[in-house]
Amino acid sequence: MRSDYMKLGLTRIPHRALLKAMGLTDEDIQKPMIGIVNSKNDIIPGHIHLDTIAEAVKLSVAAAGGTPFVFPAIGVCDGLAMGHDGMKYSLVSREHIADSVEIMAMSHPFDGLVFIPNCDKIIPGMILAALRLNIPSVFVSGGPMMPSFSTGKKLTVSNAFEAVGQASIGKITPEEVKLIEDEACPGCGSCAGMFTANSMNCMTEAIGLGLPGNGTIPAVNASRVRLAKQAGSKVMELLAKNIRPKDIVTNQSLANALSVDMALGCSSNTVLHLLAIAHEADLKLSLEDINDKSKVTPYLVKLSPAGKHCCADLDIAGGVQGVLKRLSGYGLINGSCMTATGKTVEENLAKAAIKDDDVIRDKQTAYSQDGGLAILWGNLAPDGAVVKKGAVIKEMMVVKGPARVFDSEEDCTEKLLAGGIKPGDVIVIRYEGPKGGPGMREMLTPTATLAGMGLDSSVALVTDGRFSGASKGSSIGHVSPEAAAGGLIGLIKENDIISINIPENKLELLVDEAELEKRRKEWKPLEKPVQRGCLSRYRKLVTSANTGAILED
């Protein structure tokens, strides 16, 4: 066992003494040692209940013959970090989480790991760590939040963000604002729609690292605790069979995850994270691969913010396993891939069922015959850009309009709230990329404000930053190269014409090359000041969004 390095032999007398200081018996020390990475904290709604999940895992590990040890991981709530400098640290935290788990699991050589994430960058950060360490691992998330039904229709956190724009133009009353504020997030769990957290928890299940139900069982359901108990016993089974993360995460399982991604219309952040996961697993994945998968995968499930359903509805309808089963019927899933159940995808799907054809549609009734995400290219994004196509209305699929240029999210939001953006405009927010931000902030505040003001059906937004899964509309992010790296987005001037053609995967700046060459000679990069510390180091090491914003080796 890996933990033998820490506990066997004459030279490990002091190590055993330290373990016994925590009440461990000789029998406990002899058993396999399982680390439980718990991202519980008191500041993220999706994490406030994770001690319950961790306790269930501990009990199950012990019952299956292991000795469990819980240790923490940090987490950033993207919703609370949104719209201010705190958002610069969210993507950065992905790498920090991976590093911190690596540090803990190398300093204390566990035989297996159970990961308990729930939100945003915590999930991919833990996946990166699992692949880097490559010891038997199982993921069990805290589960999605329920929507609120207080107004007679489903409310989620996206309604709260959109209320900013609605209130700014008097579209809703102060009393309605208060109701949304009080009721949109009714309790624990990752925010209720197909936002980044739930997208990544579904990806974890689809790729095989999470057990069936990981992505969709609501946080408040007792079955979530039962799933945690299964995770504790399954990690012991994986240890016995020597099934490791790199046995599960393969080119074929990544392809499966991408198929589910396109069928669900997941957050555009999945592109960043799946690219980074592939890199950590020593696999090849490109934006071209993602676009190719989108072209052949029907968009079957439309959840909030694009549709009326939430993750809880998807769970009742059959969950991620139901989506896998539907896609498998179309030949889009490789059933031979190994999973954290110790069984293949095909074996898992024997128990899967589709219980609601309105939530999990078939090809004939699909929202579209291609996937919910699309990659765009053109002179404005020679290395690619990403759009959550499934959340774009038909009228905004092809857009041509004058650029309204901002060098920060705050400047754009201020102009929006002052009524300075008109129908037909194309907002450009630059110097918000991985290096330029630094940290590649999410632009949910401006996109939600646009939606609240009723401008999301007539105004597009282009950025080298990224978007929350709660964003909707013609919102094109991850423009690469970014402005800080000399990308063309840094040369755009006010009222330049930008052309967006999502069906043809094109993003173009309609300015002649002679003028652009003149601007290149005059261009000086804007470098936003940062304090000493992790942002400064991150700026020096981070690569472009089209690589997954990984750090240079």
CSV table of N, CA and C in Angstrom, one decimal, residues 302 389-399 456-457 474 502-503:
chain,number,residue,atom,x,y,z
A,302,LYS,N,-32.7,21.4,-22.0
A,302,LYS,CA,-32.5,22.8,-21.9
A,302,LYS,C,-32.9,23.2,-20.5
A,389,LYS,N,-24.3,28.4,-27.3
A,389,LYS,CA,-25.2,28.6,-28.4
A,389,LYS,C,-26.6,28.2,-28.0
A,390,GLY,N,-26.8,27.3,-27.1
A,390,GLY,CA,-28.1,26.9,-26.6
A,390,GLY,C,-28.9,27.9,-25.9
A,391,ALA,N,-28.2,29.0,-25.4
A,391,ALA,CA,-28.8,30.1,-24.7
A,391,ALA,C,-29.0,31.3,-25.5
A,392,VAL,N,-28.8,31.2,-26.9
A,392,VAL,CA,-28.9,32.3,-27.8
A,392,VAL,C,-30.2,32.2,-28.6
A,393,ILE,N,-31.0,33.2,-28.6
A,393,ILE,CA,-32.2,33.2,-29.4
A,393,ILE,C,-31.9,33.3,-30.9
A,394,LYS,N,-32.8,32.8,-31.7
A,394,LYS,CA,-32.6,32.7,-33.2
A,394,LYS,C,-32.2,34.1,-33.8
A,395,GLU,N,-32.8,35.1,-33.3
A,395,GLU,CA,-32.5,36.5,-33.9
A,395,GLU,C,-31.1,37.0,-33.6
A,396,MET,N,-30.4,36.4,-32.6
A,396,MET,CA,-29.1,36.8,-32.3
A,396,MET,C,-28.0,35.9,-32.8
A,397,MET,N,-28.4,34.9,-33.6
A,397,MET,CA,-27.4,33.9,-34.1
A,397,MET,C,-26.4,34.6,-35.1
A,398,VAL,N,-27.0,35.5,-35.9
A,398,VAL,CA,-26.2,36.3,-36.9
A,398,VAL,C,-26.3,37.8,-36.6
A,399,VAL,N,-25.2,38.4,-36.2
A,399,VAL,CA,-25.3,39.8,-35.8
A,399,VAL,C,-24.1,40.6,-36.4
A,456,ASP,N,-30.8,41.7,-24.1
A,456,ASP,CA,-30.1,40.5,-24.5
A,456,ASP,C,-30.6,40.0,-25.8
A,457,SER,N,-31.8,40.5,-26.3
A,457,SER,CA,-32.3,40.1,-27.6
A,457,SER,C,-31.9,41.0,-28.7
A,474,SER,N,-26.3,36.4,-26.8
A,474,SER,CA,-25.2,36.2,-27.7
A,474,SER,C,-23.9,36.7,-27.0
A,502,ILE,N,-22.9,32.7,-35.7
A,502,ILE,CA,-22.7,31.5,-34.9
A,502,ILE,C,-23.0,30.2,-35.7
A,503,PRO,N,-24.0,30.1,-36.6
A,503,PRO,CA,-24.1,28.9,-37.4
A,503,PRO,C,-22.9,28.6,-38.2
